[in-house]
Short mmCIF file of C-alpha atoms (C1' of nucleotides) in Angstrom, two decimals:
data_model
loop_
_atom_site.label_atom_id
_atom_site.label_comp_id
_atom_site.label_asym_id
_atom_site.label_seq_id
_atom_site.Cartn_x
_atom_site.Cartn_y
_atom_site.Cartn_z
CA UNK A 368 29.06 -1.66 7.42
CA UNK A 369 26.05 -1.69 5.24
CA UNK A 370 26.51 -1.08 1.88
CA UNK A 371 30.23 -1.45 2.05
CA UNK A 372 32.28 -2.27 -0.76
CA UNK A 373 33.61 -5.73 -0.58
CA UNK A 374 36.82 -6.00 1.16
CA UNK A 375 39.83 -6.12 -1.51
CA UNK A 376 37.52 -5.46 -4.46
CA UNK A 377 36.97 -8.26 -6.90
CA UNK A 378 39.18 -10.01 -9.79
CA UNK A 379 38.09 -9.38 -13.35
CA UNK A 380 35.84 -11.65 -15.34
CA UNK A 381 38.24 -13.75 -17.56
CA UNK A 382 38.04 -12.58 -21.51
CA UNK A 383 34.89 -14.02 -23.16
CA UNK A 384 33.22 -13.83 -19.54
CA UNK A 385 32.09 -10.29 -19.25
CA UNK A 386 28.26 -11.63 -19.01
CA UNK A 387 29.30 -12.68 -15.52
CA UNK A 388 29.33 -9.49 -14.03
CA UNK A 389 25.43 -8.76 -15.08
CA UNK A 390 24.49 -11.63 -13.10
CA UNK A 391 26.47 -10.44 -10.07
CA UNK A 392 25.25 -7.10 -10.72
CA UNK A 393 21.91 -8.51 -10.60
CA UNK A 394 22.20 -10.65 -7.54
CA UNK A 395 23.59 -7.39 -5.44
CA UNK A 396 20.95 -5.44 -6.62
CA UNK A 397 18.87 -7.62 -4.83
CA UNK A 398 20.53 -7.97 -1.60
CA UNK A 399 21.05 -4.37 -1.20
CA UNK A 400 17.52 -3.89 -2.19
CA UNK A 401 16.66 -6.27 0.60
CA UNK A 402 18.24 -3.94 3.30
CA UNK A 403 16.49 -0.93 1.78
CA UNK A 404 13.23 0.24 1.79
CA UNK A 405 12.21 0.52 -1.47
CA UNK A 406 13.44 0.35 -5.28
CA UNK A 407 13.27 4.40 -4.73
CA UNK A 408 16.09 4.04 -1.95
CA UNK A 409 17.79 1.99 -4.65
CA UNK A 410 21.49 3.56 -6.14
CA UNK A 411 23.64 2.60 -9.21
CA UNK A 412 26.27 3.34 -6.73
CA UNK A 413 25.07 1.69 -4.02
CA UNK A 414 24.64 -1.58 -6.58
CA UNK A 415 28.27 -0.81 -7.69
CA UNK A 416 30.15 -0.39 -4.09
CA UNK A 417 28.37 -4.43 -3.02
CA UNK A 418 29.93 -6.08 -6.61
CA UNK A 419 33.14 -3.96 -5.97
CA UNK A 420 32.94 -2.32 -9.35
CA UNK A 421 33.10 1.41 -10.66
CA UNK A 422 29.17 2.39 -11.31
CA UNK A 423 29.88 3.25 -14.61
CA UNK A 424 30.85 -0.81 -15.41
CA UNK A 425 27.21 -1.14 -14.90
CA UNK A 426 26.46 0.77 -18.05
CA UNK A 427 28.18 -2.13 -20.31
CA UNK A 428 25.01 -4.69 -19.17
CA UNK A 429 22.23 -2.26 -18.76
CA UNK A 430 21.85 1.03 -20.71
CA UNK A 431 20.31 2.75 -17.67
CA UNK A 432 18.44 2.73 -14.22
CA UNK A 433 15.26 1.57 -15.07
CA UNK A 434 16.54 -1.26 -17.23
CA UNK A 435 18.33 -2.77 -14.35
CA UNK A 436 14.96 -2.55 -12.25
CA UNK A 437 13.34 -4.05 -15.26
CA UNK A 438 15.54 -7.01 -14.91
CA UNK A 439 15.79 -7.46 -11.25
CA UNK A 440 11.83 -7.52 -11.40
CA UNK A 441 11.51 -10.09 -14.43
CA UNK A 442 14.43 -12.35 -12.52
CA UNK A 443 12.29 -12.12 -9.08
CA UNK A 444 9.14 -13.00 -11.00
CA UNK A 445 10.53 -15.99 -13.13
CA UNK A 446 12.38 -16.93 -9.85
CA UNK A 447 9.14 -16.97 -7.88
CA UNK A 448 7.22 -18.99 -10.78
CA UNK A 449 9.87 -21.53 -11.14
CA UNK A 450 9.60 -22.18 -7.02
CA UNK A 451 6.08 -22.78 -7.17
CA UNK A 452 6.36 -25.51 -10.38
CA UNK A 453 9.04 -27.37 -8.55
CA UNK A 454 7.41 -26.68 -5.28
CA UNK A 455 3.63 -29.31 -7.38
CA UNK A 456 6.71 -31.42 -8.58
CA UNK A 457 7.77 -32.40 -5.01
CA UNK A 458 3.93 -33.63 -4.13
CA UNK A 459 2.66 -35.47 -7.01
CA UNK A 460 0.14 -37.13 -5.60
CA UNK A 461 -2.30 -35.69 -3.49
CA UNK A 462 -3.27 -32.33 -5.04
CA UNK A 463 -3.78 -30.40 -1.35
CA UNK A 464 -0.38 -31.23 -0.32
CA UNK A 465 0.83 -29.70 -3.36
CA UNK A 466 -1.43 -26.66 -2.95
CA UNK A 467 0.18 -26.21 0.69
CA UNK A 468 3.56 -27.18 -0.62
CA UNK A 469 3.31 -23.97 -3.16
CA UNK A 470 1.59 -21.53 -0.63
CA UNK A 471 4.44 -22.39 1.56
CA UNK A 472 6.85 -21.70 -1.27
CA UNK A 473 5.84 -18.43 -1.56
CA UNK A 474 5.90 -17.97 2.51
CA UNK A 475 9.86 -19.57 2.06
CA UNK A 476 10.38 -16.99 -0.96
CA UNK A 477 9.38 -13.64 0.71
CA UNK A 478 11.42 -14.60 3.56
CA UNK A 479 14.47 -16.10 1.59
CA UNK A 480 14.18 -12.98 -0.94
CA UNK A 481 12.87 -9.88 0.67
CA UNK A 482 14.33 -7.64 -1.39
CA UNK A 483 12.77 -9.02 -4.64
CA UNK A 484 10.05 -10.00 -2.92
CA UNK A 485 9.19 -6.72 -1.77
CA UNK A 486 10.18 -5.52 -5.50
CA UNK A 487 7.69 -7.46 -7.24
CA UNK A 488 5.05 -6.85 -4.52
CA UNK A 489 5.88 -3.35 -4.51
CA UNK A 490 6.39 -3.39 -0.85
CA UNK A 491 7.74 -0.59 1.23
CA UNK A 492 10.06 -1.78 4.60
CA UNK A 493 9.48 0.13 7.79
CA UNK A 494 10.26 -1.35 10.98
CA UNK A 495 7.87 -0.98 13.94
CA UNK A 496 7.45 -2.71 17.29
CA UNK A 497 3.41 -3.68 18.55
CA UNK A 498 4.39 -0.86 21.05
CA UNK A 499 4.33 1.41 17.94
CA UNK A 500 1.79 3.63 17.75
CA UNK A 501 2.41 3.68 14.27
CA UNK A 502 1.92 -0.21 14.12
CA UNK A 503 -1.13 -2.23 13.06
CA UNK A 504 -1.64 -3.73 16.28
CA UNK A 505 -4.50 -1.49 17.36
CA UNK A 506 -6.47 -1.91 14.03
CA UNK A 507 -6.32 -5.98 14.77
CA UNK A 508 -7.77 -4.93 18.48
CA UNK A 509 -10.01 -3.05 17.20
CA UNK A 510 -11.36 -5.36 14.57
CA UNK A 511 -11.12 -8.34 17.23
CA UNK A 512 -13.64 -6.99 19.29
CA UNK A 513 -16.02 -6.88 16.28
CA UNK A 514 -15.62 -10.45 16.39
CA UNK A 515 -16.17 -10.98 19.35
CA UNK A 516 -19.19 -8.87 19.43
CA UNK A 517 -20.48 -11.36 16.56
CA UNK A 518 -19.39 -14.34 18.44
CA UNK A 519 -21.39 -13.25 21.74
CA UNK A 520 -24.45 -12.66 19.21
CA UNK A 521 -24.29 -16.50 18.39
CA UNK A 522 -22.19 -16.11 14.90
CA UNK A 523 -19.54 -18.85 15.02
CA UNK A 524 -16.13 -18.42 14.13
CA UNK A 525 -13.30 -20.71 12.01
CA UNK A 526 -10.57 -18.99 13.61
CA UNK A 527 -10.14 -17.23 16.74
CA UNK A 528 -11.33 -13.66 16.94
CA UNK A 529 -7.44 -12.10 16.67
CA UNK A 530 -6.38 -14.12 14.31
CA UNK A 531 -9.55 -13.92 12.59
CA UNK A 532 -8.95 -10.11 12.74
CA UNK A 533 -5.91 -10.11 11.50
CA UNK A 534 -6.81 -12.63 8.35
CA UNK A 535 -9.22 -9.89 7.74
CA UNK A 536 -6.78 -6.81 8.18
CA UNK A 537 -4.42 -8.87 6.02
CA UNK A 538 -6.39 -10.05 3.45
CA UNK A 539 -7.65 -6.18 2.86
CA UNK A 540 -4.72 -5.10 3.13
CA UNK A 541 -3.38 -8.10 0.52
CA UNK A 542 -6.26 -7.12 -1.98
CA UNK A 543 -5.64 -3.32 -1.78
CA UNK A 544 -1.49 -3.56 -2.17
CA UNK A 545 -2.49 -5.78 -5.68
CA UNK A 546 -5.26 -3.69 -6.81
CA UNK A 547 -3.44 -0.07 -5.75
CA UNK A 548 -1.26 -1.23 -8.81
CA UNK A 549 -4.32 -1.64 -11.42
CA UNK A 550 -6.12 1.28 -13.05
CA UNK A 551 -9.26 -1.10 -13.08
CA UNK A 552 -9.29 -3.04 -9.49
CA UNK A 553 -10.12 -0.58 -6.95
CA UNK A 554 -13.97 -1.04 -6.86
CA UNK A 555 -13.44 -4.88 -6.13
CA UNK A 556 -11.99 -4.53 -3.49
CA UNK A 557 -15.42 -4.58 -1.30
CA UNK A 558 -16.45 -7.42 -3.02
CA UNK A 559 -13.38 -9.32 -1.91
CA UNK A 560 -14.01 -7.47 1.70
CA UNK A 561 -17.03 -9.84 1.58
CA UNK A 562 -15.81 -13.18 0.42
CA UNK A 563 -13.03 -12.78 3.42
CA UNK A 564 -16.23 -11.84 5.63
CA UNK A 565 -17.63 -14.88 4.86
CA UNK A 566 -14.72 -17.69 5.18
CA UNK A 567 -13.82 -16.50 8.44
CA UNK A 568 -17.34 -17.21 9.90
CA UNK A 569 -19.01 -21.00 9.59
CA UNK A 570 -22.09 -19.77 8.19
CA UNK A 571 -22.79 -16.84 5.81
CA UNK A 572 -24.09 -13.85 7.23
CA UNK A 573 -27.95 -14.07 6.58
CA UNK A 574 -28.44 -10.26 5.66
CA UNK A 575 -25.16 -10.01 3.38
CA UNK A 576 -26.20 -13.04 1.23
CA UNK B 343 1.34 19.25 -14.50
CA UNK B 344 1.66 16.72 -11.51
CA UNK B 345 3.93 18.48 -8.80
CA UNK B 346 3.62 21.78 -9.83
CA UNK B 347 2.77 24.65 -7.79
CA UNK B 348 -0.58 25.93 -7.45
CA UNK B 349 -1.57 28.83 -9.68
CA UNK B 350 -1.05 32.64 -8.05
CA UNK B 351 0.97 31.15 -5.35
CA UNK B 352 -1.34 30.92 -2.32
CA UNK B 353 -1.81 34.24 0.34
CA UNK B 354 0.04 34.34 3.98
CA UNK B 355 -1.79 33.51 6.66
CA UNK B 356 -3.02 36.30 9.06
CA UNK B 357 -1.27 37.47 12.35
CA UNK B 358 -1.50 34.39 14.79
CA UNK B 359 -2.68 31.71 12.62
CA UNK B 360 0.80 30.37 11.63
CA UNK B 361 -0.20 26.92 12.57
CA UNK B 362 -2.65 26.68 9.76
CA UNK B 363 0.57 25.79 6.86
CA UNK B 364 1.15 22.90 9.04
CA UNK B 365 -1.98 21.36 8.27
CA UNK B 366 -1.95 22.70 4.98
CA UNK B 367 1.65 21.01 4.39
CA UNK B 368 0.55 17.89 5.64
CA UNK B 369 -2.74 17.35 3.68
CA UNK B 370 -0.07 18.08 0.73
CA UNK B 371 2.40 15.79 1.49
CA UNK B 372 -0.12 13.50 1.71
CA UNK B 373 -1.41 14.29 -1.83
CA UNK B 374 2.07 14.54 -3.16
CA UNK B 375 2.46 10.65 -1.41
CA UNK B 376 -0.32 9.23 -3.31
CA UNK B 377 0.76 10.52 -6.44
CA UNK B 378 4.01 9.13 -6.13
CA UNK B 379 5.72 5.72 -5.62
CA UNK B 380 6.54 5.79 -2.07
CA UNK B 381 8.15 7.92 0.84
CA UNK B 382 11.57 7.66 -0.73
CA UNK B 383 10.58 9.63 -3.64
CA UNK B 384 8.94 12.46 -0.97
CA UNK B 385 10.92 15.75 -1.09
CA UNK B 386 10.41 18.69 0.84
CA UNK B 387 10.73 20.92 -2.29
CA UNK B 388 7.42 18.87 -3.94
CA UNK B 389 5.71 19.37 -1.09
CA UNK B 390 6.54 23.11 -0.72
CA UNK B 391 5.73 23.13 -5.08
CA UNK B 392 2.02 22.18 -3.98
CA UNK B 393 1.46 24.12 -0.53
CA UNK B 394 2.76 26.98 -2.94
CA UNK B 395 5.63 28.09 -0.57
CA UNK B 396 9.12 28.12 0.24
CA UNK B 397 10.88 24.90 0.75
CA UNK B 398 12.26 26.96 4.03
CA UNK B 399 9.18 27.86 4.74
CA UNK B 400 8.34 24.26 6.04
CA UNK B 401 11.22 24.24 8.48
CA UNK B 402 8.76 26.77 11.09
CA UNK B 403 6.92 23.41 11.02
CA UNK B 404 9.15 20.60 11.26
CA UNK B 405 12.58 20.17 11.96
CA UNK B 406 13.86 17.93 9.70
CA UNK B 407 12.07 15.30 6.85
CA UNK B 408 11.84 12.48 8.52
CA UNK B 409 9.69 14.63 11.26
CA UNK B 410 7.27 15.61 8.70
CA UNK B 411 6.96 11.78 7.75
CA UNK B 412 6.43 10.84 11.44
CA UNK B 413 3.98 13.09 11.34
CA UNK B 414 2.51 12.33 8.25
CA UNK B 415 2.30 8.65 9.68
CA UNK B 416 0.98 9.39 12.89
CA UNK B 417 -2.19 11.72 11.23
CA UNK B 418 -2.46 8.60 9.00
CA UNK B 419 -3.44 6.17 11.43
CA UNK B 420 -5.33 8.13 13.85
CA UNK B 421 -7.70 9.03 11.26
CA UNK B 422 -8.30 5.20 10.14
CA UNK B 423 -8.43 4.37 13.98
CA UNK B 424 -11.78 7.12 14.30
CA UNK B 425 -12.64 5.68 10.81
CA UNK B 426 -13.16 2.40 12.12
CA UNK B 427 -14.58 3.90 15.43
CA UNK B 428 -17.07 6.04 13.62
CA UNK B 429 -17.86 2.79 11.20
CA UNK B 430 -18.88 0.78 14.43
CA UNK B 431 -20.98 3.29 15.87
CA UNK B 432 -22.95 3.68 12.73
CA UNK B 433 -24.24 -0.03 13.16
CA UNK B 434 -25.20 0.02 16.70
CA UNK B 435 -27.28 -3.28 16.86
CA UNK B 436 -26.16 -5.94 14.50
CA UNK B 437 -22.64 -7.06 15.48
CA UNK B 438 -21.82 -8.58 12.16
CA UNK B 439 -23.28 -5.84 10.18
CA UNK B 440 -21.09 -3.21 12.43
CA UNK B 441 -17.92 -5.86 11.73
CA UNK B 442 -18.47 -5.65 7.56
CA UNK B 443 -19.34 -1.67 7.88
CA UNK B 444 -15.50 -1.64 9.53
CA UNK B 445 -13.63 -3.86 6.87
CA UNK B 446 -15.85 -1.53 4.51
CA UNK B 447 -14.78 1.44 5.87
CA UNK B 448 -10.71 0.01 5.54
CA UNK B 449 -11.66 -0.53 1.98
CA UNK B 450 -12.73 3.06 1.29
CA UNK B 451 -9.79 4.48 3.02
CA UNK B 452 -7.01 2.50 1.14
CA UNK B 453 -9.21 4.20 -2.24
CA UNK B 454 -9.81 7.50 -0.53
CA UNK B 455 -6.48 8.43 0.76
CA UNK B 456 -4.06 6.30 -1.32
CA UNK B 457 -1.02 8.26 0.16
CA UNK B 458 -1.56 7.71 3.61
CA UNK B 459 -2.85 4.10 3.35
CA UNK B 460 0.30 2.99 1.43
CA UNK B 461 2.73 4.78 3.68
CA UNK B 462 0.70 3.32 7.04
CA UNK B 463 1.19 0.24 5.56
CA UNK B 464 4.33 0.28 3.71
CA UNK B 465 3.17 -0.06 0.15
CA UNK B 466 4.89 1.13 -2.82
CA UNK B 467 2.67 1.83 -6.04
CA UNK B 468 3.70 0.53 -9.48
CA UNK B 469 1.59 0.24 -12.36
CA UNK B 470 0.76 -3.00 -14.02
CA UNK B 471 -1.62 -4.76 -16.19
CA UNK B 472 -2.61 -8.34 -16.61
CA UNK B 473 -0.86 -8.46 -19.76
CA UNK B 474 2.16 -7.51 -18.23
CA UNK B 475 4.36 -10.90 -17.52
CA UNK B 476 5.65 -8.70 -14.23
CA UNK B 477 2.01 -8.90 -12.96
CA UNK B 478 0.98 -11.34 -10.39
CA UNK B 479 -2.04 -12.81 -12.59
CA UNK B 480 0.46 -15.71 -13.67
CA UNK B 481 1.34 -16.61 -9.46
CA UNK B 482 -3.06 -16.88 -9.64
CA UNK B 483 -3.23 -18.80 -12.08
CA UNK B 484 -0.84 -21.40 -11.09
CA UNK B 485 -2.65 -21.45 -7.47
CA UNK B 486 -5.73 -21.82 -9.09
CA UNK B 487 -4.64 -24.99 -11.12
CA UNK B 488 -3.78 -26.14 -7.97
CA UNK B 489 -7.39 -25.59 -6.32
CA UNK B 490 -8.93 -27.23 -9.05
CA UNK B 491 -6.92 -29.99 -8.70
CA UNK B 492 -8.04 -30.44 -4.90
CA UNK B 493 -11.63 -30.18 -6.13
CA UNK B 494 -11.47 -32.99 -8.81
CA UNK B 495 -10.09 -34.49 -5.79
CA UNK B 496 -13.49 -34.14 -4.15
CA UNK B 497 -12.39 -31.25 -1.75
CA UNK B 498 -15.15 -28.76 -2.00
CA UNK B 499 -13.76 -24.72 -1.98
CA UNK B 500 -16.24 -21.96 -0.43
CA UNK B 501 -15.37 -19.80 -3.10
CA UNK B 502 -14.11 -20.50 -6.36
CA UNK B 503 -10.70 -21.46 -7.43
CA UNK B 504 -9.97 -18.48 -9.00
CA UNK B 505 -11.15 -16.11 -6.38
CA UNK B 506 -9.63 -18.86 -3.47
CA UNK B 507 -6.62 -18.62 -5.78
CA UNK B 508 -6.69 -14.69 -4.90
CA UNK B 509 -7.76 -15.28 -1.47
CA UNK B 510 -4.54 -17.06 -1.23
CA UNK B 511 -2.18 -15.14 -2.64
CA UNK B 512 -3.39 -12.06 -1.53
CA UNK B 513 -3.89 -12.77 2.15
CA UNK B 514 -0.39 -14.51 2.10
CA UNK B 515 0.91 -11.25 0.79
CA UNK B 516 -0.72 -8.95 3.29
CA UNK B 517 0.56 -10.81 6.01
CA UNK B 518 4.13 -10.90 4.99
CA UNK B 519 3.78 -7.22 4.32
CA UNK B 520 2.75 -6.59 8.27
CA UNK B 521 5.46 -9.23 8.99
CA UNK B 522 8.26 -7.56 7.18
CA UNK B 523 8.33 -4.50 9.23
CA UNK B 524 8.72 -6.72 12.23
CA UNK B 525 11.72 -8.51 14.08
CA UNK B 526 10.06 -11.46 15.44
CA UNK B 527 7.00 -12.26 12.88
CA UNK B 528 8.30 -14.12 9.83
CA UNK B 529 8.49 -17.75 11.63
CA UNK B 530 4.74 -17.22 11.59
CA UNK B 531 3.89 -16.68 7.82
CA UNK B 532 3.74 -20.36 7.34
CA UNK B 533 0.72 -20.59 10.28
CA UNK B 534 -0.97 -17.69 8.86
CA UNK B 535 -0.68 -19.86 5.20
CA UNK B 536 -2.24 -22.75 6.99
CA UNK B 537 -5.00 -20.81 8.61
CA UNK B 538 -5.61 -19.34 5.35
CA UNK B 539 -5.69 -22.59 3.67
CA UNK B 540 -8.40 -23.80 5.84
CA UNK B 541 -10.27 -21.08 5.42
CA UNK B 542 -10.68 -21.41 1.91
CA UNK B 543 -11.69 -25.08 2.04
CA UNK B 544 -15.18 -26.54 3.07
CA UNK B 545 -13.34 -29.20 6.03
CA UNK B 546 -10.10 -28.66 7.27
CA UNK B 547 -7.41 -31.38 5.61
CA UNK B 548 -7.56 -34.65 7.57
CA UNK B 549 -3.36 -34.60 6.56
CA UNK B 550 -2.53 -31.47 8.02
CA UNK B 551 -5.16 -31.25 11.18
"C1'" DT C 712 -3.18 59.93 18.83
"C1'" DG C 713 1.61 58.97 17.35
"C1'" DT C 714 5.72 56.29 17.39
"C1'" DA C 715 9.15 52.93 18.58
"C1'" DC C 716 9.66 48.30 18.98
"C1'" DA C 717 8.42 43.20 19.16
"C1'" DT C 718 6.46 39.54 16.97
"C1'" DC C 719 4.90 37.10 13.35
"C1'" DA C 720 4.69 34.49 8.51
"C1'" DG C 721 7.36 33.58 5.17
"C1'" DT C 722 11.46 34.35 1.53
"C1'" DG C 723 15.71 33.95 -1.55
"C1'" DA C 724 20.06 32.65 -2.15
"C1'" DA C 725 23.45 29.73 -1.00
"C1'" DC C 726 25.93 25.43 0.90
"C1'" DG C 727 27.58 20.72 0.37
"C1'" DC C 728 26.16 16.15 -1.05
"C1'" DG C 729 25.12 11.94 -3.58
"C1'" DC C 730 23.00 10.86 -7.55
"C1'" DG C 731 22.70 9.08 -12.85
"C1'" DT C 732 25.26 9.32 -16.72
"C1'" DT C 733 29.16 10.28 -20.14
"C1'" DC C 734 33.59 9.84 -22.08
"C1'" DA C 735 38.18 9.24 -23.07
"C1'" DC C 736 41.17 5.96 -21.16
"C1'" DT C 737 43.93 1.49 -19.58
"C1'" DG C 738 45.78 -2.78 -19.55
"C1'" DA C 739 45.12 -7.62 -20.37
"C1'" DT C 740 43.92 -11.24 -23.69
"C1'" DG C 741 43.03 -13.02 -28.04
"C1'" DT C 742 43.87 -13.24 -33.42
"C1'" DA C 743 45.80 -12.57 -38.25
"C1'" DC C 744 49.72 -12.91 -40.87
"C1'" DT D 1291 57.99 -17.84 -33.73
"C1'" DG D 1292 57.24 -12.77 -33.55
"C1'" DT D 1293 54.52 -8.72 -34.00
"C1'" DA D 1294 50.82 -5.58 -35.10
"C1'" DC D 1295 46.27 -4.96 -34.19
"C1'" DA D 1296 41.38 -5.95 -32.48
"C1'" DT D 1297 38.68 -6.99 -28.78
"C1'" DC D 1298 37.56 -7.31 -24.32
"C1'" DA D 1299 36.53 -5.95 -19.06
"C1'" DG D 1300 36.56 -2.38 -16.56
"C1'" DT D 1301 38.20 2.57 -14.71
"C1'" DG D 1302 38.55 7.57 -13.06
"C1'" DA D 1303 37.27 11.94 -13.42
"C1'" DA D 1304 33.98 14.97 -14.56
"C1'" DC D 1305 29.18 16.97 -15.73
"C1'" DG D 1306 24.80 18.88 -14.33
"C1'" DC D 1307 20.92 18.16 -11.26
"C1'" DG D 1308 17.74 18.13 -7.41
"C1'" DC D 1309 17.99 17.34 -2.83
"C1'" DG D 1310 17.88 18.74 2.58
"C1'" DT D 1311 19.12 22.36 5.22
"C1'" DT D 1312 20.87 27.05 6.88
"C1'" DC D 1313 20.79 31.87 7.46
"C1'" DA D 1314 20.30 36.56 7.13
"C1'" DC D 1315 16.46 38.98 5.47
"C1'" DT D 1316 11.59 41.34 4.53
"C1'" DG D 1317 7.41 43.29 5.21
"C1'" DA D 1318 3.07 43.15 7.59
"C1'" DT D 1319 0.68 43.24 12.02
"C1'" DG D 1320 0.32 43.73 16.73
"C1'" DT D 1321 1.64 46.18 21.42
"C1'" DA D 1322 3.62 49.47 25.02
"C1'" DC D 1323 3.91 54.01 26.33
#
DNA sequence: TGTACATCAGTGAACGCGCGTTCACTGATGTAC
DNA sequence: TGTACATCAGTGAACGCGCGTTCACTGATGTAC
């Protein structure tokens, strides 16, 4: 069923209108791209079957591929950066609340808009189960003990020691999937390594000052 | 000159020692990986171009594609699993000092073996800069308004905004990346947001305890 | 020692497929006179 | 009002390409007798 073409195609855009049809080409780009892995799984033809359009139709709003990738990405972007405007609007007041309110709106957006939040993230979808070998689940156990190790040593934690380890593995993780996408950023990423280090414990780590 | 295949070809291996191209195609496709965008752009005909072979010739090997990718995955995480094994035993007495040489040693692998680490955890590459408006240096800089606003408030950071700014955005993205490839765990972004949150700040938020 | 045969590592050409893209076109709606 | 023409939204068929995969094969190295 995925990937289908609509059922009984789709009526055409009245005369004058025709600018209709990038915005739905736009908006299916997404959603297929949200039951895809990646913008490399993406198709002109795939895009073309969810509007219920011939693919070359597609070449009247965008001259090629990469243009319409340009566009989804510069739509998810301005989409994401209007959310977290409104999202300070909503909490005038107290300036924490509003900090929450837009961290949350960018939890709400990557689940609301996978597939252009995973395009503008450059995130790859593969599903796995904790019974995976292939799953991160026996990274977080293995950094978990670490912390424990620390705790029994008298360090004091702000979290527990999983979910400690996997603010750790996460953050890392975070840092690296920003900075794999900058020529300059890889060499901070130890430095960031640290800062994470030290907000996960209560005090800083005497020999790591 | 990316993708093409080595000079002179490469010579066969001797009587018995067949096994040796499937190492040899794997530390390739691996190579291949991290000088592309992600899995979806892997072909067997690349990865043949750089072993300096037949694309048939990986079929002794592997039955299909996706078998060479399951592979591919599996060598992937074992060797970050003895990474972080080999990391621990390094630092014998010092619990903490073991725990940073591990998140170190995650560090170094994401940089070492950029193929692997992005298909282990799902990451696409795509070049950006700051100046680009598709970056996410404008999502920073709006979360780091928002920190500063908290500290005129009187709420004191551990870090500062800019960097907490980061901290946020970036740990917020790692988890949703994990998250993504799972059924059950996107109900629990906005926990891991909260924990993160707190983290960041000196005292927790007397609003949201 | 020679020789017939088995086993091995790897090849080259071909297949069918879905892709991005092009191009001449169709039929409906508006506009000039 | 009628009619010729321009403009519009969108189509269908075709192209060349690189892909995953198959299959009969080649030539070197080992082994049985």
């Amino acid at each position: 069923m995925t990937g289908d073409a609509r059922k009984g195609g789709r009526a055409r855009n009245p005369w004058g209108r025709g600018e209709r049809l990038r915005t739905d080409i736009l908006e299916a780009a997404g959603e297929v791209l949200g039951e895809l892995g990646g913008v490399d799984g993406l198709t002109l033809r795939a895009v073309a079957r969810h509007v219920g359009v011939a693919p070359a139709s597609i070449y009247a709003h965008f001259p090629d591929k990469s243009a319409l990738v340009d566009a989804l990405m510069e739509h998810g972007y301005q989409r994401m950066v209007d959310l977290l405007r409104s999202a300070a609007q909503d909490e005038p007041g107290d300036a924490r609340a509003r900090l929450r309110a837009q961290v949350h709106a960018v939890c709400r957006y990557s689940i609301g808009h996978p597939g252009l939040y995973r395009l503008i993230f450059g995130l790859r979808l593969r599903r796995t189960t904790d019974q995976d070998p292939r799953s991160a689940h026996m990274l977080v156990s293995e950094l978990a003990d670490g912390l424990s190790a620390c705790e029994r040593q008298g360090a004091r934690l702000r979290l527990s020691a999983e979910r400690a380890a996997i603010m750790l593995l996460v953050g890392v993780h975070g840092w690296v999937a920003i900075s794999h996408a900058r020529s300059d950023g890889e060499c901070q990423v130890l430095e960031f390594a640290d800062d994470l280090l030290m907000l996960v414990f209560e005090t800083p780590d005497r020999e790591t000052p």
